């Protein structure tokens, strides 16, 4: 019943912009915090950004701080990750995850995960 669907991935040039979306189905959207994670080939999955269930708090990893912006739309039950000025090292599969009453932290207990969307940064 619960499903998280990521979209918006693709090829983007360095210095450009790309927005990822995570649509949530089968959950009470307002009771879940969301996190974005990514995994590059041959590397461990890493936390990128997170937003609390209230939408009032956001957090970003040092690698994307000041470049990525996280937001959520209650009406559309969708979380967005805007990637500004992406770099080659941002290339990875990006995953959306949800935590019941989560605050969007890197150490949260994320129960639900999406299938991922590929982001490739190349000139």
PDB file of C-alpha atoms in Angstrom:
ATOM      1  CA  UNK A   1       0.000   0.000   0.000  1.00  0.00           C
ATOM      2  CA  UNK A   2       2.803   2.424   0.884  1.00  0.00           C
ATOM      3  CA  UNK A   3       4.745   3.684  -2.090  1.00  0.00           C
ATOM      4  CA  UNK A   4       7.277   6.446  -2.643  1.00  0.00           C
ATOM      5  CA  UNK A   5       7.836   7.385  -6.267  1.00  0.00           C
ATOM      6  CA  UNK A   6      10.850   9.466  -7.278  1.00  0.00           C
ATOM      7  CA  UNK A   7      10.975  11.395 -10.536  1.00  0.00           C
ATOM      8  CA  UNK A   8      12.849  14.228 -12.196  1.00  0.00           C
ATOM      9  CA  UNK A   9      16.219  12.582 -12.628  1.00  0.00           C
ATOM     10  CA  UNK A  10      18.233  12.824 -15.805  1.00  0.00           C
ATOM     11  CA  UNK A  11      21.240  14.465 -17.384  1.00  0.00           C
ATOM     12  CA  UNK A  12      22.192  17.942 -16.226  1.00  0.00           C
ATOM     13  CA  UNK A  13      25.189  20.148 -16.971  1.00  0.00           C
ATOM     14  CA  UNK A  14      27.477  21.434 -14.218  1.00  0.00           C
ATOM     15  CA  UNK A  15      26.175  24.755 -13.004  1.00  0.00           C
ATOM     16  CA  UNK A  16      22.671  24.002 -14.230  1.00  0.00           C
ATOM     17  CA  UNK A  17      19.623  23.073 -12.202  1.00  0.00           C
ATOM     18  CA  UNK A  18      17.502  19.977 -11.662  1.00  0.00           C
ATOM     19  CA  UNK A  19      14.539  19.263  -9.395  1.00  0.00           C
ATOM     20  CA  UNK A  20      13.721  15.820  -8.051  1.00  0.00           C
ATOM     21  CA  UNK A  21      10.278  14.913  -6.736  1.00  0.00           C
ATOM     22  CA  UNK A  22       9.086  12.235  -4.326  1.00  0.00           C
ATOM     23  CA  UNK A  23       5.357  11.521  -4.356  1.00  0.00           C
ATOM     24  CA  UNK A  24       4.030   9.619  -1.335  1.00  0.00           C
ATOM     25  CA  UNK A  25       1.128   7.175  -1.499  1.00  0.00           C
ATOM     26  CA  UNK A  26      -0.554   5.188   1.265  1.00  0.00           C
ATOM     27  CA  UNK A  27       0.800   7.239   4.175  1.00  0.00           C
ATOM     28  CA  UNK A  28      -0.425  10.200   6.167  1.00  0.00           C
ATOM     29  CA  UNK A  29       1.896  12.710   4.571  1.00  0.00           C
ATOM     30  CA  UNK A  30       1.787  15.246   7.403  1.00  0.00           C
ATOM     31  CA  UNK A  31       2.930  12.610   9.911  1.00  0.00           C
ATOM     32  CA  UNK A  32       6.140  11.698   8.082  1.00  0.00           C
ATOM     33  CA  UNK A  33       9.494  13.338   7.750  1.00  0.00           C
ATOM     34  CA  UNK A  34      11.433  12.672   4.565  1.00  0.00           C
ATOM     35  CA  UNK A  35      15.045  12.172   3.681  1.00  0.00           C
ATOM     36  CA  UNK A  36      16.939  12.092   0.418  1.00  0.00           C
ATOM     37  CA  UNK A  37      19.861   9.700   0.058  1.00  0.00           C
ATOM     38  CA  UNK A  38      22.145   8.912  -2.848  1.00  0.00           C
ATOM     39  CA  UNK A  39      24.441   6.131  -3.929  1.00  0.00           C
ATOM     40  CA  UNK A  40      27.159   6.333  -6.559  1.00  0.00           C
ATOM     41  CA  UNK A  41      28.605   3.192  -8.201  1.00  0.00           C
ATOM     42  CA  UNK A  42      30.984   1.398  -5.861  1.00  0.00           C
ATOM     43  CA  UNK A  43      30.179   3.670  -2.940  1.00  0.00           C
ATOM     44  CA  UNK A  44      28.010   3.514   0.160  1.00  0.00           C
ATOM     45  CA  UNK A  45      24.641   5.171   0.340  1.00  0.00           C
ATOM     46  CA  UNK A  46      24.881   8.622   1.882  1.00  0.00           C
ATOM     47  CA  UNK A  47      22.466  11.106   3.371  1.00  0.00           C
ATOM     48  CA  UNK A  48      21.841  14.184   1.247  1.00  0.00           C
ATOM     49  CA  UNK A  49      19.058  16.197   2.850  1.00  0.00           C
ATOM     50  CA  UNK A  50      16.012  15.826   5.062  1.00  0.00           C
ATOM     51  CA  UNK A  51      12.841  17.658   6.043  1.00  0.00           C
ATOM     52  CA  UNK A  52      10.750  17.236   9.190  1.00  0.00           C
ATOM     53  CA  UNK A  53       7.129  16.090   9.275  1.00  0.00           C
ATOM     54  CA  UNK A  54       6.085  19.670   9.990  1.00  0.00           C
ATOM     55  CA  UNK A  55       8.091  20.998   7.062  1.00  0.00           C
ATOM     56  CA  UNK A  56       9.589  23.626   9.342  1.00  0.00           C
ATOM     57  CA  UNK A  57      13.027  22.052   9.649  1.00  0.00           C
ATOM     58  CA  UNK A  58      15.504  21.026   6.981  1.00  0.00           C
ATOM     59  CA  UNK A  59      19.027  19.694   7.056  1.00  0.00           C
ATOM     60  CA  UNK A  60      21.712  19.133   4.439  1.00  0.00           C
ATOM     61  CA  UNK A  61      24.945  17.219   4.201  1.00  0.00           C
ATOM     62  CA  UNK A  62      28.114  19.282   3.944  1.00  0.00           C
ATOM     63  CA  UNK A  63      28.536  18.130   0.349  1.00  0.00           C
ATOM     64  CA  UNK A  64      25.315  19.783  -0.827  1.00  0.00           C
ATOM     65  CA  UNK A  65      24.825  22.553   1.702  1.00  0.00           C
ATOM     66  CA  UNK A  66      24.206  25.947   0.060  1.00  0.00           C
ATOM     67  CA  UNK A  67      23.428  24.278  -3.275  1.00  0.00           C
ATOM     68  CA  UNK A  68      20.425  21.999  -2.740  1.00  0.00           C
ATOM     69  CA  UNK A  69      17.028  23.071  -1.419  1.00  0.00           C
ATOM     70  CA  UNK A  70      14.420  20.760   0.097  1.00  0.00           C
ATOM     71  CA  UNK A  71      10.708  21.534   0.300  1.00  0.00           C
ATOM     72  CA  UNK A  72       7.356  19.774   0.635  1.00  0.00           C
ATOM     73  CA  UNK A  73       3.883  20.338  -0.766  1.00  0.00           C
ATOM     74  CA  UNK A  74       1.095  19.080   1.500  1.00  0.00           C
ATOM     75  CA  UNK A  75      -1.621  19.298  -1.156  1.00  0.00           C
ATOM     76  CA  UNK A  76       0.362  17.217  -3.640  1.00  0.00           C
ATOM     77  CA  UNK A  77       1.885  14.947  -0.954  1.00  0.00           C
ATOM     78  CA  UNK A  78       5.217  15.499  -2.638  1.00  0.00           C
ATOM     79  CA  UNK A  79       8.729  16.322  -1.444  1.00  0.00           C
ATOM     80  CA  UNK A  80      11.090  18.190  -3.744  1.00  0.00           C
ATOM     81  CA  UNK A  81      14.860  18.432  -3.900  1.00  0.00           C
ATOM     82  CA  UNK A  82      16.113  21.279  -6.058  1.00  0.00           C
ATOM     83  CA  UNK A  83      19.694  20.768  -7.113  1.00  0.00           C
ATOM     84  CA  UNK A  84      21.401  24.049  -7.914  1.00  0.00           C
ATOM     85  CA  UNK A  85      24.825  24.202  -9.549  1.00  0.00           C
ATOM     86  CA  UNK A  86      25.265  20.423  -9.544  1.00  0.00           C
ATOM     87  CA  UNK A  87      28.776  18.999  -9.740  1.00  0.00           C
ATOM     88  CA  UNK A  88      30.129  15.825 -11.289  1.00  0.00           C
ATOM     89  CA  UNK A  89      30.384  14.278  -7.822  1.00  0.00           C
ATOM     90  CA  UNK A  90      26.613  14.660  -7.419  1.00  0.00           C
ATOM     91  CA  UNK A  91      26.141  11.904  -9.990  1.00  0.00           C
ATOM     92  CA  UNK A  92      24.298   9.043  -8.286  1.00  0.00           C
ATOM     93  CA  UNK A  93      20.989   7.283  -7.866  1.00  0.00           C
ATOM     94  CA  UNK A  94      18.868   9.386  -5.540  1.00  0.00           C
ATOM     95  CA  UNK A  95      16.424   7.745  -3.125  1.00  0.00           C
ATOM     96  CA  UNK A  96      13.530   9.174  -1.165  1.00  0.00           C
ATOM     97  CA  UNK A  97      12.701   7.753   2.281  1.00  0.00           C
ATOM     98  CA  UNK A  98       9.991   8.392   4.890  1.00  0.00           C
ATOM     99  CA  UNK A  99      10.020   8.201   8.690  1.00  0.00           C
ATOM    100  CA  UNK A 100       6.964   8.356  10.953  1.00  0.00           C
ATOM    101  CA  UNK A 101       7.096  11.734  12.744  1.00  0.00           C
ATOM    102  CA  UNK A 102      10.684  12.024  11.606  1.00  0.00           C
ATOM    103  CA  UNK A 103      12.679  15.227  11.756  1.00  0.00           C
ATOM    104  CA  UNK A 104      14.571  14.547   8.543  1.00  0.00           C
ATOM    105  CA  UNK A 105      17.912  13.720  10.129  1.00  0.00           C
ATOM    106  CA  UNK A 106      20.644  11.495   8.760  1.00  0.00           C
ATOM    107  CA  UNK A 107      20.183   8.999  11.607  1.00  0.00           C
ATOM    108  CA  UNK A 108      16.433   8.613  11.339  1.00  0.00           C
ATOM    109  CA  UNK A 109      14.635   5.282  11.174  1.00  0.00           C
ATOM    110  CA  UNK A 110      13.376   5.477   7.612  1.00  0.00           C
ATOM    111  CA  UNK A 111      10.868   2.693   7.088  1.00  0.00           C
ATOM    112  CA  UNK A 112       9.763   3.356   3.533  1.00  0.00           C
ATOM    113  CA  UNK A 113      11.993   3.792   0.495  1.00  0.00           C
ATOM    114  CA  UNK A 114      11.476   4.653  -3.138  1.00  0.00           C
ATOM    115  CA  UNK A 115      13.081   2.866  -6.081  1.00  0.00           C
ATOM    116  CA  UNK A 116      15.437   5.712  -6.913  1.00  0.00           C
ATOM    117  CA  UNK A 117      16.033   8.070  -9.810  1.00  0.00           C
ATOM    118  CA  UNK A 118      19.307   8.478 -11.689  1.00  0.00           C
ATOM    119  CA  UNK A 119      21.017  11.856 -11.779  1.00  0.00           C
ATOM    120  CA  UNK A 120      23.991  12.319 -14.078  1.00  0.00           C
ATOM    121  CA  UNK A 121      26.002  15.536 -14.026  1.00  0.00           C
ATOM    122  CA  UNK A 122      28.145  15.928 -17.113  1.00  0.00           C
ATOM    123  CA  UNK A 123      29.310  18.615 -19.518  1.00  0.00           C
TER     124      UNK A 123
END
